[in-house]
Every structure is written in C-alpha cells, then in structure tokens.
Amino acid sequence: MPIFRRPALLGALASLLVAPAMAQTQITLQHALPLNSHYGAGATALKETLERLTNNRFRVNIQRNDNEREMIESVQIGTIDCTITSTGPVGNFVPAVRNVDVPFLFRDYAHARGVLDSEIGQGLLAQFTPRGLVGVIWLENGFRHLTNSRREVNAPADVRGMKVRTMENQVHMRAFSALGALPTPMAFSELVPALQQGTVDGQENPIPVIVANNLNQVQRFLSLTAHVYSPAVLICNPATLNRMSAADRAHFMEAARAAQRANRERVSADEASGVDELRRRGMTVVTQVDTAAFQAALAPAFAEFERTLDGALLRRIRDWRPAGG
Ligand code: EAX
C-alpha cells in the first residue's frame, strides 16, 4: 500500500521532517552598530562558533538596535536574549561598572584588556547577577576621541562652551562639565540627527565607531584625545543561559571567547587604519593634543570619582600590571 494511503506513517514521516527545525533554539543578539564593525565582528564570531559547536541546534539571530539603554532593558525583561553594548548606559543598571568609565584610567589597550580579563574584571561581571543580568564577557569599544563641527581642539580651553553629546553616563557627563563643556546625554540613535541639526557641536567615540557610522559626514574636526577607554560587554538574560545544558553553556562560553577575540582584533585593525581613512574622507585630524592639560583640568572630577565611586578599586586598576610585567 502506497505511503499516502497510510496516514500514521505519513504523520510520522512529517514529524521527522519538521523535528530539526522545532528542536533548534533561537538566540536573539542585538547591538548598536553595522554588521561591518567591531561589534558585528564579535556577534558574527559568536554566531558561527555556537552554531558550529552545537551542530545548528542553536541559531543566533543578529539584529541592530542603536539604543543601548533600551537593549539592556530588553535583556533584563527577557524580550531579547543578549546584547553587545558599550558600558555607556550600563552603570545605570550595574553601578559598579561606572568605575571603568573614568577618564584616563587605562594607560593603553593592553592595560584595559588585561584588567578586564583579570579577577578585577571578572569581579565586575559578577555584579551583573544581582541586577537580573548575566555579564558574560568583556568586549571592547575602544579609546574615545572628540569630534566636533566648530574648531580644532588641542587643549581644554578649546572645549569650553562646546555642546558635546555624551552617552547616558554620569561619569562622562561630569568629566565634560569639569572641562567647561556642555554635556548633552543621548542614546546613539539620536546622535546623527542631533549633529545634523546642530543641537550639539560635537561628540566622542572610538575610531571604529566614527568610521563604521561615517560620522565624518557630520563632523569636520577629530582630536585624538583618547580621554577615556570605552569597554563593551556581552550581556544576556539569565533564563537564556539557565535553559542550556552544562555542555551547551560551555559551548556558549567558547563562542563568547571567540567573539572577544574577533571584536578586539577588529578594534586593533580599525585603530591602525581608521585615522588615515577619516583623513581621506576629509576630516581635519589633530594628533598633538595636550593630554596633560586635559588630565589637569579633570583633577577635581578625579577627586570626586575617588569619593563617589570605589576609590580602592580605581587604585587597583591604575596599579595593575601584567604578571611579570
Ligand atoms: O557602543 O553610544 C555610543 O557612543 C557608543 O559608543 C556606541 O553606541 C557604540
């Protein structure tokens, strides 16, 4: 008897055909930048690694959302599984993270990556848990530089009175106020319209973000202030990870490490080529910034951060050296 005359067998065959799709676990991962960016590189590495390690029992859906505060809220309530975000708004959810947003805290990329991968950084990730979030792994946004549409900026006096968009980050806002600027906090999604309309004169972001978003189209001057290192972080909803078997959680962590490698490699590559690319696109680049003057102008803010944040932690971070370093 042909199979189409045997409904029970037909039903069994049909269930086999749909079973793999039904068994696949979907993970939604959002971030604020184009796929062709240092966040996109990390997200793609996580996707490819997790899908490979689980033989496609997991599928990672990468989506763009340029409001980082919204993404963290969505992870917290579980409407999305994970986000890659800068620490910009994170301090509003996990206050201890504000400590790593302090200007001129990190000496260079090796210092920042070393601290965040050390027990110091792992201790900060543990602070996400009581807030209904999982800080999975530190990623990287990069050292932030100032751009503006009005003038070359070499020293703090050049920033005085300038309306500078900042992230929704109290530490950054305090720092720009100490410089005499007018900090204007807003989500990244509002940045380009604000620059186009002249609502703000300038903004500050790492080279990879400036390049990936063509901010040269709305900003004329770039000053390599490197005034603050901007960490990024992979944050997930606890239930997303708790639903996984121990073996799949191990696969997820391996995929997160692959994301960190790809993300940091892309930041390093963008740092090496991005300034020349922005010159080529027409930006005037100030390379000789009076960093000592910026640090001196921020001294009152530093003293405040020592009191209002975790002074002991800030000193541990400043004093950190690689093993044998
Ligand atoms: O995380 O908001 C910002 O300026 C961030 O650096 C950007 O969204 C990348």
XYZ file of C-alpha atoms and ligand atoms in Angstrom:
334
model
C 0.000 0.000 0.000
C 1.465 3.400 -1.045
C 2.546 5.678 1.891
C -0.056 8.347 1.134
C -2.671 5.653 1.937
C -1.027 5.067 5.380
C -1.741 8.293 7.369
C 0.032 7.071 10.525
C 3.254 6.505 8.599
C 2.800 9.818 6.738
C 2.356 11.631 10.052
C 5.475 10.040 11.497
C 7.470 10.996 8.399
C 6.179 14.573 8.568
C 7.178 14.899 12.228
C 10.696 13.728 11.345
C 10.944 16.383 8.647
C 9.952 19.252 10.981
C 11.720 17.902 14.086
C 15.142 19.505 13.425
C 13.575 22.963 12.920
C 11.443 22.616 16.045
C 14.437 21.411 18.096
C 16.522 24.491 17.115
C 16.916 27.063 19.916
C 16.785 30.680 18.691
C 19.004 33.277 20.392
C 18.433 36.964 19.610
C 21.562 39.075 19.898
C 21.295 42.860 19.371
C 23.963 45.530 19.091
C 24.165 49.171 18.053
C 26.468 49.131 15.043
C 26.548 47.932 11.413
C 27.431 44.260 10.917
C 30.664 45.553 9.350
C 32.006 46.849 12.659
C 33.923 45.719 15.745
C 30.634 44.708 17.414
C 29.444 42.983 14.251
C 32.713 41.034 14.094
C 32.144 39.810 17.624
C 28.498 38.968 17.045
C 29.312 37.046 13.871
C 32.065 35.063 15.601
C 29.682 34.154 18.427
C 27.010 33.073 15.949
C 29.316 30.973 13.773
C 31.057 29.318 16.719
C 27.910 28.435 18.691
C 26.079 27.100 15.621
C 29.110 25.014 14.658
C 29.709 23.620 18.151
C 26.047 22.641 18.579
C 25.544 21.314 15.038
C 22.976 24.044 14.484
C 20.838 23.079 17.471
C 21.231 26.789 18.278
C 20.666 29.635 15.837
C 21.844 33.151 16.687
C 19.793 35.946 15.131
C 21.884 39.135 14.998
C 19.862 42.353 14.956
C 20.797 46.053 15.022
C 19.322 48.435 17.606
C 21.157 51.705 18.213
C 19.638 52.433 21.616
C 21.873 50.629 24.089
C 19.827 51.505 27.183
C 16.738 50.004 25.510
C 18.641 46.835 24.605
C 19.802 46.316 28.187
C 16.220 46.833 29.407
C 15.023 44.293 26.823
C 17.587 41.743 28.010
C 16.542 42.387 31.613
C 12.863 41.662 30.887
C 13.689 38.839 28.507
C 12.325 40.192 25.234
C 15.774 39.628 23.743
C 18.374 37.117 24.876
C 21.653 39.046 24.638
C 23.206 42.348 23.683
C 26.682 43.622 22.904
C 26.802 47.143 24.313
C 29.321 49.733 25.377
C 29.372 50.393 29.111
C 27.841 53.805 28.332
C 24.418 53.211 29.916
C 25.414 50.067 31.864
C 26.265 51.994 35.047
C 22.575 52.882 35.329
C 21.845 49.149 35.734
C 25.059 47.947 37.427
C 26.523 50.935 39.331
C 29.900 49.282 39.963
C 30.600 49.409 36.213
C 30.892 53.202 36.436
C 34.387 52.617 37.821
C 35.688 51.530 34.411
C 34.259 54.634 32.706
C 36.623 57.042 34.453
C 38.676 59.194 32.038
C 42.401 58.468 31.694
C 42.038 55.397 33.959
C 43.517 52.910 31.480
C 47.012 53.516 30.095
C 46.537 51.652 26.794
C 44.761 48.689 25.216
C 46.998 46.104 26.886
C 46.241 47.615 30.294
C 42.480 47.723 29.671
C 42.254 44.213 28.242
C 44.485 42.825 30.993
C 42.444 44.378 33.807
C 39.088 43.336 32.347
C 40.259 39.752 31.796
C 41.735 39.606 35.317
C 39.961 38.914 38.596
C 39.145 42.637 38.694
C 37.091 42.441 35.520
C 35.566 39.104 36.467
C 34.532 40.601 39.800
C 32.714 43.382 37.974
C 30.930 40.872 35.720
C 29.680 39.112 38.867
C 27.952 42.376 39.857
C 25.517 41.941 36.954
C 23.874 38.872 38.517
C 22.074 40.607 41.417
C 20.688 43.032 38.811
C 18.909 40.302 36.857
C 21.535 40.229 34.115
C 24.461 37.993 33.199
C 27.703 39.796 32.350
C 29.116 37.068 30.124
C 32.411 38.509 28.881
C 34.142 41.840 28.391
C 34.397 43.055 24.831
C 35.742 46.342 23.542
C 34.564 49.613 22.081
C 37.907 51.414 22.231
C 39.559 54.635 23.359
C 37.204 57.535 22.772
C 38.219 60.674 20.850
C 36.475 64.014 20.437
C 34.962 65.193 17.160
C 33.191 68.496 16.530
C 31.978 70.779 13.761
C 33.338 74.082 15.107
C 37.108 74.112 15.581
C 40.333 72.250 16.152
C 40.604 71.087 19.747
C 44.123 70.869 21.186
C 43.550 71.779 24.839
C 40.711 72.049 27.387
C 40.163 75.756 26.609
C 39.050 74.703 23.108
C 36.239 72.614 24.601
C 34.840 75.368 26.826
C 31.207 76.137 25.984
C 31.038 73.358 23.393
C 27.800 71.325 23.362
C 29.128 67.770 23.427
C 26.897 64.721 23.105
C 27.806 62.162 25.698
C 26.413 58.727 26.346
C 23.845 58.483 29.135
C 26.761 58.113 31.512
C 27.110 60.190 34.660
C 30.892 59.782 34.832
C 31.409 61.074 31.296
C 28.923 63.903 31.834
C 30.748 65.011 34.998
C 34.077 64.930 33.184
C 32.899 67.116 30.308
C 31.332 69.559 32.764
C 34.690 69.772 34.556
C 36.247 70.724 31.201
C 33.743 73.568 30.817
C 31.826 71.854 28.022
C 28.059 71.444 27.970
C 27.477 67.662 28.096
C 24.269 66.579 26.347
C 23.450 62.918 27.068
C 21.507 60.963 24.470
C 21.261 57.488 23.010
C 23.402 56.704 19.980
C 20.214 56.525 17.890
C 19.713 60.276 18.371
C 23.328 61.286 17.680
C 23.465 61.835 13.924
C 20.225 63.889 13.744
C 21.481 65.997 16.656
C 24.782 66.643 14.850
C 22.977 67.380 11.560
C 20.608 69.839 13.217
C 23.369 71.473 15.263
C 21.661 70.539 18.531
C 25.157 69.544 19.610
C 28.534 70.713 18.282
C 30.446 67.528 18.919
C 30.529 64.006 20.211
C 33.108 61.498 21.359
C 33.558 57.915 20.255
C 36.282 55.416 19.389
C 37.751 55.426 15.880
C 35.926 52.176 14.980
C 32.545 53.779 15.746
C 33.382 57.007 13.890
C 34.483 55.020 10.828
C 31.661 52.444 10.872
C 28.984 55.171 11.089
C 30.616 57.659 8.689
C 30.497 60.384 11.343
C 32.921 62.287 9.096
C 29.798 63.245 7.119
C 28.504 65.302 10.066
C 31.740 66.225 11.864
C 34.697 68.190 10.493
C 37.336 68.015 13.233
C 38.764 64.953 15.018
C 41.062 65.373 18.032
C 42.856 62.267 19.249
C 42.112 62.981 22.891
C 41.872 59.283 23.931
C 40.232 60.752 27.019
C 38.551 57.539 28.154
C 38.643 53.824 27.349
C 35.187 52.524 26.475
C 34.692 48.873 27.385
C 31.937 46.837 25.809
C 30.263 43.813 27.316
C 28.166 40.846 26.251
C 25.103 40.800 28.495
C 22.491 38.018 28.469
C 19.229 37.226 30.187
C 19.776 34.641 32.954
C 16.988 32.372 31.679
C 18.651 32.154 28.269
C 21.701 30.540 29.854
C 19.844 28.607 32.557
C 17.825 26.792 29.874
C 21.047 25.444 28.370
C 22.597 22.151 29.387
C 26.013 22.389 31.051
C 27.575 21.240 27.792
C 25.768 23.908 25.762
C 26.675 26.596 28.300
C 30.305 25.549 27.808
C 29.796 25.862 24.029
C 28.259 29.318 24.587
C 31.254 30.451 26.658
C 33.631 29.193 23.960
C 31.611 31.167 21.417
C 31.788 34.242 23.691
C 35.583 33.921 23.820
C 35.656 33.709 20.029
C 33.546 36.885 19.963
C 36.026 38.656 22.247
C 38.966 37.688 20.026
C 37.243 38.812 16.819
C 35.994 42.035 18.395
C 39.392 43.029 19.783
C 41.169 42.113 16.546
C 38.793 44.374 14.637
C 39.332 47.255 17.087
C 43.093 46.882 16.665
C 42.720 46.852 12.877
C 40.399 49.872 12.865
C 42.744 51.758 15.207
C 45.613 51.107 12.788
C 43.793 52.274 9.665
C 40.886 54.390 10.849
C 42.571 57.779 11.340
C 44.060 57.763 7.829
C 40.677 56.650 6.458
C 38.961 59.570 8.218
C 41.584 61.978 6.815
C 40.933 60.510 3.383
C 37.214 61.153 3.924
C 38.020 64.826 4.607
C 38.292 65.191 8.390
C 40.869 67.553 9.909
C 42.740 65.456 12.469
C 44.510 66.957 15.479
C 47.098 64.464 16.671
C 49.124 66.629 19.111
C 46.563 67.001 21.876
C 47.730 68.465 25.197
C 46.791 65.378 27.216
C 48.495 66.647 30.379
C 46.313 69.769 30.276
C 43.175 67.652 29.910
C 44.227 65.481 32.858
C 44.978 68.575 34.957
C 41.606 70.118 34.104
C 39.910 66.883 35.177
C 41.683 66.721 38.555
C 38.616 67.968 40.517
C 36.469 65.335 38.821
C 39.042 62.623 39.567
C 38.955 63.580 43.270
C 35.173 63.330 43.179
C 35.280 59.912 41.485
C 37.639 58.652 44.209
C 34.981 59.625 46.765
C 31.770 58.750 44.959
C 32.909 55.599 43.151
C 35.128 52.812 44.516
C 38.431 54.562 45.256
C 40.192 51.325 46.250
C 39.102 49.640 43.023
C 40.225 52.621 40.956
C 43.676 52.420 42.598
C 43.833 48.624 41.951
C 43.028 49.252 38.294
C 45.595 52.030 37.953
C 48.278 49.916 39.669
C 47.505 46.709 37.733
C 50.421 45.250 35.835
C 50.574 42.033 33.790
C 52.106 39.061 35.609
C 55.864 39.510 35.412
C 55.223 42.942 33.885
O 28.604 51.323 21.594
O 26.658 55.472 22.272
C 27.877 55.457 21.966
O 28.539 56.476 21.746
C 28.565 54.104 21.873
O 29.971 54.295 21.832
C 28.143 53.419 20.584
O 26.771 53.207 20.640
C 28.842 52.060 20.440
